[in-house]
Every structure is written in structure tokens, then in C-alpha cells.
Tab-separated table of C-alpha atoms and ligand atoms in Angstrom:
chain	number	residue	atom	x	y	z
Q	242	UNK	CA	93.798	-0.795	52.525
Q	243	UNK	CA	93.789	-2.489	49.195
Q	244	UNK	CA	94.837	-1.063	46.139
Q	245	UNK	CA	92.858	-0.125	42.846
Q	246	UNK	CA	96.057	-1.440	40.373
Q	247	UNK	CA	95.958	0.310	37.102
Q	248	UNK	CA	98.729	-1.307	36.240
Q	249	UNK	CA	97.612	-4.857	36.693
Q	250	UNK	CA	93.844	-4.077	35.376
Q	251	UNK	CA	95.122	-2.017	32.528
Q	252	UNK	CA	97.614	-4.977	31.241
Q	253	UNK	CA	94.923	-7.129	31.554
Q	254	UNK	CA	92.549	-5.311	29.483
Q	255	UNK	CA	94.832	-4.321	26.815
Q	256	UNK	CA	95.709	-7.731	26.419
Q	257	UNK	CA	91.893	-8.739	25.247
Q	258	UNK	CA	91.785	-5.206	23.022
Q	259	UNK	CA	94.839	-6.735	21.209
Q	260	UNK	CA	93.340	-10.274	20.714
Q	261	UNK	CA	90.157	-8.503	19.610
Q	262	UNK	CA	92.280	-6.130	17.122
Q	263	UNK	CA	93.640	-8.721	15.880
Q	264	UNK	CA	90.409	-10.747	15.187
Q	265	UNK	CA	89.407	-7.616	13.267
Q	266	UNK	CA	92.695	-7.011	11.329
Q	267	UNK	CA	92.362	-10.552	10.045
Q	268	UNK	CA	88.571	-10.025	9.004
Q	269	UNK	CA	89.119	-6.461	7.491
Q	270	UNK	CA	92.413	-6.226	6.150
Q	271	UNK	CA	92.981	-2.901	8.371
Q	272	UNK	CA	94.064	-2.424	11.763
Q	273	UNK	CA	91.492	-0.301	13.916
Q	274	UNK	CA	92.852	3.610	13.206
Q	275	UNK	CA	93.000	6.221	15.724
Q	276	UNK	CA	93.655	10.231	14.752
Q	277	UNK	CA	94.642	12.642	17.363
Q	278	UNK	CA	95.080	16.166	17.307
Q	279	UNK	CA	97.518	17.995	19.292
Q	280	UNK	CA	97.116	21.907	19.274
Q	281	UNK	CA	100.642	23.547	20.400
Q	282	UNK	CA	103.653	22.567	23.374
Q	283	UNK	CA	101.925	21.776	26.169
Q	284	UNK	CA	104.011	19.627	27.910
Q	285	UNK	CA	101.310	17.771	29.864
Q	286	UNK	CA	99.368	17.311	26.365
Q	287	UNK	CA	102.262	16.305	24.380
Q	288	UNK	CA	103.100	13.735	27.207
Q	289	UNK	CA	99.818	11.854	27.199
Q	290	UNK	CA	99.491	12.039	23.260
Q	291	UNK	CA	102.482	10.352	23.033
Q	292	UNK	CA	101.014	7.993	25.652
Q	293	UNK	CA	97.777	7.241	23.720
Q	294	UNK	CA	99.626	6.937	20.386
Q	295	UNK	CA	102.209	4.412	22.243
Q	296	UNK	CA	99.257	2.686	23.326
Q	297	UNK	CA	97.468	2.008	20.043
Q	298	UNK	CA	100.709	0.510	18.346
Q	299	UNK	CA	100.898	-1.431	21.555
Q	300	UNK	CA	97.675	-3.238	20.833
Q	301	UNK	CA	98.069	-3.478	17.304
Q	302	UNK	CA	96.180	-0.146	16.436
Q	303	UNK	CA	96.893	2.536	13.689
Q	304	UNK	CA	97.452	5.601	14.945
Q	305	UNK	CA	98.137	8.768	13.863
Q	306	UNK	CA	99.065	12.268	15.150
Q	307	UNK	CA	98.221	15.301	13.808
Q	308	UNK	CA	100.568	18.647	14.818
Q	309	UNK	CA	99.448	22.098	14.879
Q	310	UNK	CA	101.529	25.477	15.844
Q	311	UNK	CA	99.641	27.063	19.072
Q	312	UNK	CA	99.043	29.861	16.595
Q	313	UNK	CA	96.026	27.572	14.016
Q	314	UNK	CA	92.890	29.309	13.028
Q	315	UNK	CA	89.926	27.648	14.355
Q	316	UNK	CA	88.865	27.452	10.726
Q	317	UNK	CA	91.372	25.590	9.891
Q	318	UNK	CA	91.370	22.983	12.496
Q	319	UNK	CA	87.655	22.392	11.961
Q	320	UNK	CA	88.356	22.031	8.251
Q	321	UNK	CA	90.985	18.967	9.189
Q	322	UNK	CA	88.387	17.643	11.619
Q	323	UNK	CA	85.962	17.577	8.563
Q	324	UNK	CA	88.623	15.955	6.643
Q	325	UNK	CA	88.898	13.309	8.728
Q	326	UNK	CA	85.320	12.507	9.423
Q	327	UNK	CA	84.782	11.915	5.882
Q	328	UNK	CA	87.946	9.403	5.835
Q	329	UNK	CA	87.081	5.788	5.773
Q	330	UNK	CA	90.450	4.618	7.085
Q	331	UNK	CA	90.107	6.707	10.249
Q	332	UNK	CA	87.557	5.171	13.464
Q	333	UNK	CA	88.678	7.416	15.771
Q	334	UNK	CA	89.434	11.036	16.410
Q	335	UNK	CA	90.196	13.036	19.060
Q	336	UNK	CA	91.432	16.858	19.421
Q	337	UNK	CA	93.699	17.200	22.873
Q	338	UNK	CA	92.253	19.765	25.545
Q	339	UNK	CA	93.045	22.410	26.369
Q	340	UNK	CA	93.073	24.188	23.328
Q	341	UNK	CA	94.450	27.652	22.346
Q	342	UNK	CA	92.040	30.755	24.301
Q	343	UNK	CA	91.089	31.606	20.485
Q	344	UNK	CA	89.765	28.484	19.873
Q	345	UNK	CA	85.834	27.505	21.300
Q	346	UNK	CA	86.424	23.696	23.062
Q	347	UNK	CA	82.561	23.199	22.169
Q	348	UNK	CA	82.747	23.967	18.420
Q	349	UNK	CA	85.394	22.277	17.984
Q	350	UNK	CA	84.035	18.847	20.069
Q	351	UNK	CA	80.746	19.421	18.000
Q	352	UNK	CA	82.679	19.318	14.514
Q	353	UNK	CA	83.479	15.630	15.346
Q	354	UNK	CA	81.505	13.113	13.943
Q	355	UNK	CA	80.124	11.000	16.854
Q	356	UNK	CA	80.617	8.493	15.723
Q	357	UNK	CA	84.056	8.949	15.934
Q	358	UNK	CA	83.724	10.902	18.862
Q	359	UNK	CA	86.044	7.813	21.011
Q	360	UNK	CA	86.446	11.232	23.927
Q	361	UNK	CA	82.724	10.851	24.150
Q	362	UNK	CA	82.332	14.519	24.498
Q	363	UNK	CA	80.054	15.058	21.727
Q	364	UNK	CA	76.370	16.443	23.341
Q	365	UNK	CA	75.116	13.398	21.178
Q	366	UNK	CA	77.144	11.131	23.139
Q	367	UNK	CA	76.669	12.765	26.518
Q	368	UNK	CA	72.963	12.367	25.717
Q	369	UNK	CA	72.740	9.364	24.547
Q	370	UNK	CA	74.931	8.341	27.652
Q	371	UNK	CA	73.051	10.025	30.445
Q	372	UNK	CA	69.913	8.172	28.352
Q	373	UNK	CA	71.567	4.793	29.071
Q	374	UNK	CA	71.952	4.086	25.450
Q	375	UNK	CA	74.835	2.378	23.676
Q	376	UNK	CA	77.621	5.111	23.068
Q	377	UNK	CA	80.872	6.323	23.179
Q	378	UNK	CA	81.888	6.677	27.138
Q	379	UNK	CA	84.642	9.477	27.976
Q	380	UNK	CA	87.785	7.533	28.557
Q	381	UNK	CA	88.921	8.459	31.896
Q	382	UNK	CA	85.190	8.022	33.583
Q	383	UNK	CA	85.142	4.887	31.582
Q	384	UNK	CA	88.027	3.883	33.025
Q	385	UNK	CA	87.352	4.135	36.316
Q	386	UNK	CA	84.357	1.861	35.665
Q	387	UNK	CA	86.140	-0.437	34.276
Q	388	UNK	CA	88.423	-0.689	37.619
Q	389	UNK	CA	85.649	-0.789	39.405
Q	390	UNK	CA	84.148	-3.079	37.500
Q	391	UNK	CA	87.390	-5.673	38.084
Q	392	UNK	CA	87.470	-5.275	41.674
Q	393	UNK	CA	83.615	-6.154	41.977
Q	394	UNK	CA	83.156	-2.898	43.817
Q	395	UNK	CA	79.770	-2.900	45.144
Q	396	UNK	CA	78.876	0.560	44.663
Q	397	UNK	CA	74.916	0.186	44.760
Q	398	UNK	CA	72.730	1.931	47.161
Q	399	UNK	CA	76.240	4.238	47.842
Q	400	UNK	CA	76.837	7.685	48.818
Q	401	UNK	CA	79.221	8.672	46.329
Q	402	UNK	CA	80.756	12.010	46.002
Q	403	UNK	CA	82.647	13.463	43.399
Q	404	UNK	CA	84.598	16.646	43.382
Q	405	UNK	CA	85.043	18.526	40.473
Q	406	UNK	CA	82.300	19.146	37.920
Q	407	UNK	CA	84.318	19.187	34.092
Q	408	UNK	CA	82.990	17.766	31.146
Q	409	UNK	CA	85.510	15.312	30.811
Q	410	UNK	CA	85.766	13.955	34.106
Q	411	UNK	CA	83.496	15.174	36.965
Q	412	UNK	CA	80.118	15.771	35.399
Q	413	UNK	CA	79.998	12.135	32.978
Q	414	UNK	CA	81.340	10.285	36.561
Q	415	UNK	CA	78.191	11.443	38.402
Q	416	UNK	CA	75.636	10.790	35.472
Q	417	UNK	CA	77.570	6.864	35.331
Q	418	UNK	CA	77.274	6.498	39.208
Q	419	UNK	CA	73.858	7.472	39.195
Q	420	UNK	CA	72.844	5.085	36.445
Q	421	UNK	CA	70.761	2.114	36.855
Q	422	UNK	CA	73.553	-0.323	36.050
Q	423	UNK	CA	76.377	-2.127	37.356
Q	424	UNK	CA	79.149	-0.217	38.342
Q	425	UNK	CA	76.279	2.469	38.855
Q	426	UNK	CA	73.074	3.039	41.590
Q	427	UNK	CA	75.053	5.114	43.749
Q	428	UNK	CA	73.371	8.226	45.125
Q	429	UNK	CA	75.972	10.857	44.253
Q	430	UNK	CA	76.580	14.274	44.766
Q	431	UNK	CA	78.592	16.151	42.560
Q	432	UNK	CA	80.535	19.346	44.283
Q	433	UNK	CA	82.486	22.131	43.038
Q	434	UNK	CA	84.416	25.572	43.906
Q	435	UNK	CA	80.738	27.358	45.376
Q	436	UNK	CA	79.896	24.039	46.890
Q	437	UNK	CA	79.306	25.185	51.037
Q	438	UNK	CA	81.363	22.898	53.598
Q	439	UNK	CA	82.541	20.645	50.656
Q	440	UNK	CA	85.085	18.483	53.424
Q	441	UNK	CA	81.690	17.754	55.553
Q	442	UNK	CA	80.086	16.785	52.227
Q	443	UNK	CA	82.921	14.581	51.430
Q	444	UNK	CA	83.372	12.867	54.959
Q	445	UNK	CA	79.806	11.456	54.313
Q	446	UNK	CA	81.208	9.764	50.997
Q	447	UNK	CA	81.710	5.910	50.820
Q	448	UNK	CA	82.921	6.195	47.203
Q	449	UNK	CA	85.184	9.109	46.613
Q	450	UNK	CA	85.971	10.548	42.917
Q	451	UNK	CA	88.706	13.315	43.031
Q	452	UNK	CA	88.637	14.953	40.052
Q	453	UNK	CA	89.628	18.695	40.977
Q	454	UNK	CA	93.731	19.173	39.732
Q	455	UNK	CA	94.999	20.553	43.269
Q	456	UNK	CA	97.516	18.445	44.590
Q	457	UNK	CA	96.891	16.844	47.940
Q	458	UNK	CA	93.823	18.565	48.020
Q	459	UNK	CA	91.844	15.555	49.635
Q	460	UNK	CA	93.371	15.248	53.484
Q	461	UNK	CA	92.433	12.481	55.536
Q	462	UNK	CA	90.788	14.586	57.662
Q	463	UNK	CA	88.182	14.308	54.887
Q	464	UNK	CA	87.554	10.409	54.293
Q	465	UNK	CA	85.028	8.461	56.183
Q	466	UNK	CA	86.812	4.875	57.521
Q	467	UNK	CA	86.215	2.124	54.777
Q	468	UNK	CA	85.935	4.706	51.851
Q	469	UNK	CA	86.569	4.046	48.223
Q	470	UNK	CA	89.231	6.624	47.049
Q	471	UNK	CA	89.395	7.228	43.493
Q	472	UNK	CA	92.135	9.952	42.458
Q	473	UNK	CA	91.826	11.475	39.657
Q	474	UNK	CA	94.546	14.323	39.740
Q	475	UNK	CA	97.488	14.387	37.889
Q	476	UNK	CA	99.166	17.357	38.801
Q	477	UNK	CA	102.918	17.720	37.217
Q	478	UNK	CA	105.428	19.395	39.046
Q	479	UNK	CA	109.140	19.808	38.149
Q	480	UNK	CA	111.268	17.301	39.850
Q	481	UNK	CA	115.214	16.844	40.336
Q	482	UNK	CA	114.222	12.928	41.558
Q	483	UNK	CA	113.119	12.130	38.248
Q	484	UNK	CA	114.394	10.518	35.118
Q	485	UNK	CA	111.646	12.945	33.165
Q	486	UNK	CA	112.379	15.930	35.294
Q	487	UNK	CA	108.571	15.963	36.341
Q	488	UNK	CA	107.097	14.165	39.596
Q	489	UNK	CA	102.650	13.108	39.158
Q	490	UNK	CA	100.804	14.095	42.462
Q	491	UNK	CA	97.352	13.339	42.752
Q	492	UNK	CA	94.404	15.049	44.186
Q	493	UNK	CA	94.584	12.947	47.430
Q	494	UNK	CA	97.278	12.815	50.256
Q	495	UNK	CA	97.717	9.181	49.240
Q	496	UNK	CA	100.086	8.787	52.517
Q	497	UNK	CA	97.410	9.566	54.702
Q	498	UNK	CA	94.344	9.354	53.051
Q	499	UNK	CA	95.512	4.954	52.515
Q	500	UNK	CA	95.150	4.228	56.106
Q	501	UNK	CA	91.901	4.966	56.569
Q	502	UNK	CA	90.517	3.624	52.913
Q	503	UNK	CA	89.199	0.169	52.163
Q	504	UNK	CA	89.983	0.791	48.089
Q	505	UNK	CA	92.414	3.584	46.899
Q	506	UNK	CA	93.869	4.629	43.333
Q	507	UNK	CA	97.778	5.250	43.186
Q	508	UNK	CA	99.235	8.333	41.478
Q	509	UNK	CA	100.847	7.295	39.099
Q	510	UNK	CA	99.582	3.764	38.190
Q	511	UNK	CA	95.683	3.975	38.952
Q	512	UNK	CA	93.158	5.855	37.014
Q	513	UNK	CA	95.762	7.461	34.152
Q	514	UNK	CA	96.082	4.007	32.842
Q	515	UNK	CA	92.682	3.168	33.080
Q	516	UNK	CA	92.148	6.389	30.816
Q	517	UNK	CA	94.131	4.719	28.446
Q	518	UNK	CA	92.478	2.021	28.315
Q	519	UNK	CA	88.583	3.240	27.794
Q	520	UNK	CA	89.715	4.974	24.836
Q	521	UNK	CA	91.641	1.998	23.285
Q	522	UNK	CA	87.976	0.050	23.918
Q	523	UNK	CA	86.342	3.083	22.356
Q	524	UNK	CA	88.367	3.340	18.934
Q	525	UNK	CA	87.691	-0.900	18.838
Q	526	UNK	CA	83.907	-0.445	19.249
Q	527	UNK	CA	84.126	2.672	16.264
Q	528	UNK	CA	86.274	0.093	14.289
Q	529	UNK	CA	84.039	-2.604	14.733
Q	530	UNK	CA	80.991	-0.405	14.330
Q	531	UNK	CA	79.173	-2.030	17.455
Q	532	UNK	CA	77.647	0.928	18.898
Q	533	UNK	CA	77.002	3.248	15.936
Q	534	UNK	CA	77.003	1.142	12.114
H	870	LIG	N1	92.638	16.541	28.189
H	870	LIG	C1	92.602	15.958	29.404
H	870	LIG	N2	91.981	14.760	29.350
H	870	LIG	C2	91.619	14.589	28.055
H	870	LIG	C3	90.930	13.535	27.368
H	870	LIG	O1	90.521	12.517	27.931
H	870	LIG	N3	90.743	13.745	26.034
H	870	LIG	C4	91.168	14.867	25.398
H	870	LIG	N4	90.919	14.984	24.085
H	870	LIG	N5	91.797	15.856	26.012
H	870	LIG	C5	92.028	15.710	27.333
């Protein structure tokens, strides 16, 4: 078994996206400026907001975080996201799912400008993406690229098999597997909760994506010998062996599932970081204006 080190890959990366925020500081006078938008006290939300905000001063980003009580009008949060697109200082902006019941995800995603859509869940970007054109990638499937990417996985001509089909993880992993493109050319299926015999569909896999939030829920029972294990989950439960009073579990009986992998993602320290990371490399490409001017 080898591991898939977010840790190690996501230093590594983060140390270019600060050399290259630099190089733009210099050139522009401003640092690259991210805006996100947290929407109540979720505790899972509030963690990895803090994360991504942590992140951007890190690498020598602006960031900023916007605060609303759980109880906002979706009026009202639209009008800030309008705000924002129009501000020239700002190259990035993202609203934190989940959002309040009385709020509609998809309005709100489609008030964004895309081109500051660095979530990449904008239809024009999930297009334009599926398309093969240049565009903003969503961070966590970018991520996992990106890992793969590093390790020189050779995931062409692959069965790949992801489970879970959400908009920000599942259903953008499977169009980016598919692709003709490097990561990419993998013949994937994507399963959900009415998918029939879904441990016999993932048995065939030789690249696994686990994207479905049920801890432990891939057992090793499930994984062909050799497989490429990719976990997704981060599923928070309260914890008495912490510091933070909260242990991460991923979707896959790491334990188990290791011996049998070639390639497997660690919970915590695989693909969270890497999340990190793709949308650090998105806000720099909306700063620098490579992929929309
Ligand atoms: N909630 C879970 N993952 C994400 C993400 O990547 N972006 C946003 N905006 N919300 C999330």
C-alpha cells in the first residue's frame, strides 16, 4: 500500500501558489482577494471556512469572511453576492453549503458571477467543464486531480467508480475521469442510493472515489486487490481523544480497506487538503484573469 499524502502534495503546491501570488502582488499592487460567505453555526462549515481563510493568508492571499445569522433573507444574501460581483478588489467568492432550508442552493450559486465562481458550481462552469474548456474546476474534484496528477497515477483505459452523485463532489469527479485528458480516460460509473448491488459494482473498480458521507461505509469486502482508494468522507463525530473535541472518519474502513489497495487517501490528511488547495489555484487563476479576462 502506498499512500496518497495530502499533506506532502498540498505543502508542495501551496508553496508555488505563494511564489506565484507573490509575482502578482508585485505586478498589481494587490494581493489575489478571496470572499466567503458563511450562512449560520454550523460547526462543520465554520471549521473549514476558517480553514480556507487560514489558507489564503498562508499564501499571501486577501481574504475575507462574510457572517450571516441562520435567520438571512435570501434577498438579502443575493443582494451581497451582487455587491461583490461588481467589486474590483474581490477575485473570488464563494457562499458555504449547506445553506438555510429557506434558501434555494441553485439561485444562490447562479447569482455568482462565474467568473468568480472559484467553487466552480456555476452551470456555466459545469458546462464549460464537462465541454473541456478552460474554467473554474470545483475544488475538492480538482483536488483530487491534482493528487493524482503528482503521483503519476495512470488512470487511462480504467474502470473507475465513484459513489455518490452531488454537485460538488460526485457528479464533476465522473465528468473529469471521463475526460479525454490526463488525469482523465477512465471509463467510470457513477452510483448512488437506487444504484442495484452497488458493493459488486464497486469490487469491479480499479480507481475508487468515495464521496457518499457514511463513515466506514466502504469495507474491504468491497475493493478489488491493487485498487486506487480515494476517500472523500469527512464525517465529524464528537470525540473525548481529541484536542478539538471532534474525531474525522472517512467513507472507507481505512484499516482494512489499506491492505488490499495499491494507492489510498488518509482521513484526515488526503483529499481535505487537496480541497484546499484547488480553490487557492482557482482564486490565483480569477486574480490573474487566465481563464476568464
Ligand atoms: N460545502 C462542502 N464542500 C464545499 C465546497 O467545496 N464549497 C462550498 N462553498 N461549500 C461546501
Amino acid at each position: 500500500m502506498n499512500l496518497l499524502d495530502g499533506k506532502l502534495v498540498s505543502a508542495k503546491i501551496k508553496e508555488d501558489i505563494k511564489l506565484e501570488a507573490a509575482e502578482f502582488a508585485a505586478k498589481s499592487g494587490r494581493k489575489p482577494h478571496l470572499v466567503a460567505i458563511l450562512v449560520g453555526n454550523d460547526g462543520g462549515s465554520e471549521t473549514y471556512v476558517a480553514s480556507k481563510m487560514r489558507n489564503c493568508e498562508l499564501v499571501g492571499f486577501e481574504s475575507t469572511n462574510i457572517r450571516y445569522d441562520e435567520s438571512v433573507s435570501e434577498i438579502e444574501l443575493i443582494a451581497k453576492i451582487k455587491e461583490i460581483n461588481e467589486d474590483a478588489t474581490v477575485d473570488g467568492l464563494i457562499v458555504q453549503l449547506p445553506l438555510p432550508k429557506h434558501i434555494d442552493p441553485d439561485k444562490v450559486t447562479e447569482a455568482i458571477d462565474y467568473k468568480k465562481d472559484v467553487d466552480g458550481f456555476h452551470p456555466i462552469n459545469l458546462g464549460r467543464m464537462q465541454r473541456n474548456l478552460p474554467c473554474f474546476i470545483p475544488a475538492t474534484p480538482y483536488g483530487i486531480m491534482l493528487m493524482l496528477e503528482h503521483y503519476k497515477i495512470d488512470t487511462a483505459g480504467k474502470k473507475a467508480v465513484v459513489i455518490g452523485r452531488s454537485n460538488i463532489v460526485g457528479s464533476p469527479m465522473s465528468i473529469l475521469l471521463a475526460r479525454n485528458s490526463n488525469p482523465g480516460n477512465c471509463t467510470v460509473t457513477l452510483t448512488h442510493s437506487r444504484t442495484e448491488n452497488l458493493p459488486a459494482e464497486v469490487l469491479e473498480a480499479d480507481i475508487i472515489v468515495a464521496a457518499i458521507g457514511k463513515k466506514n461505509f466502504v469495507t474491504e469486502d468491497m475493493v478489488k486487490e491493487g485498487a486506487i482508494v480515494i476517500d472523500v468522507g469527512i464525517n465529524r463525530e464528537t470525540s473525548t481523544e481529541t484536542k478539538s473535541g471532534f474525531k474525522l472518519y472517512g467513507d472507507v474502513d481505512f484499516e482494512n480497506v489499506a491492505a488490499k489497495a495499491s494507492w489510498i487517501t488518509p482521513v484526515p490528511g488526503g483529499v481535505g487538503l487537496m480541497t484546499i488547495v484547488g480553490l487557492l489555484k482557482n482564486t490565483l487563476e480569477a486574480a490573474k484573469g487566465t481563464i476568464y479576462s
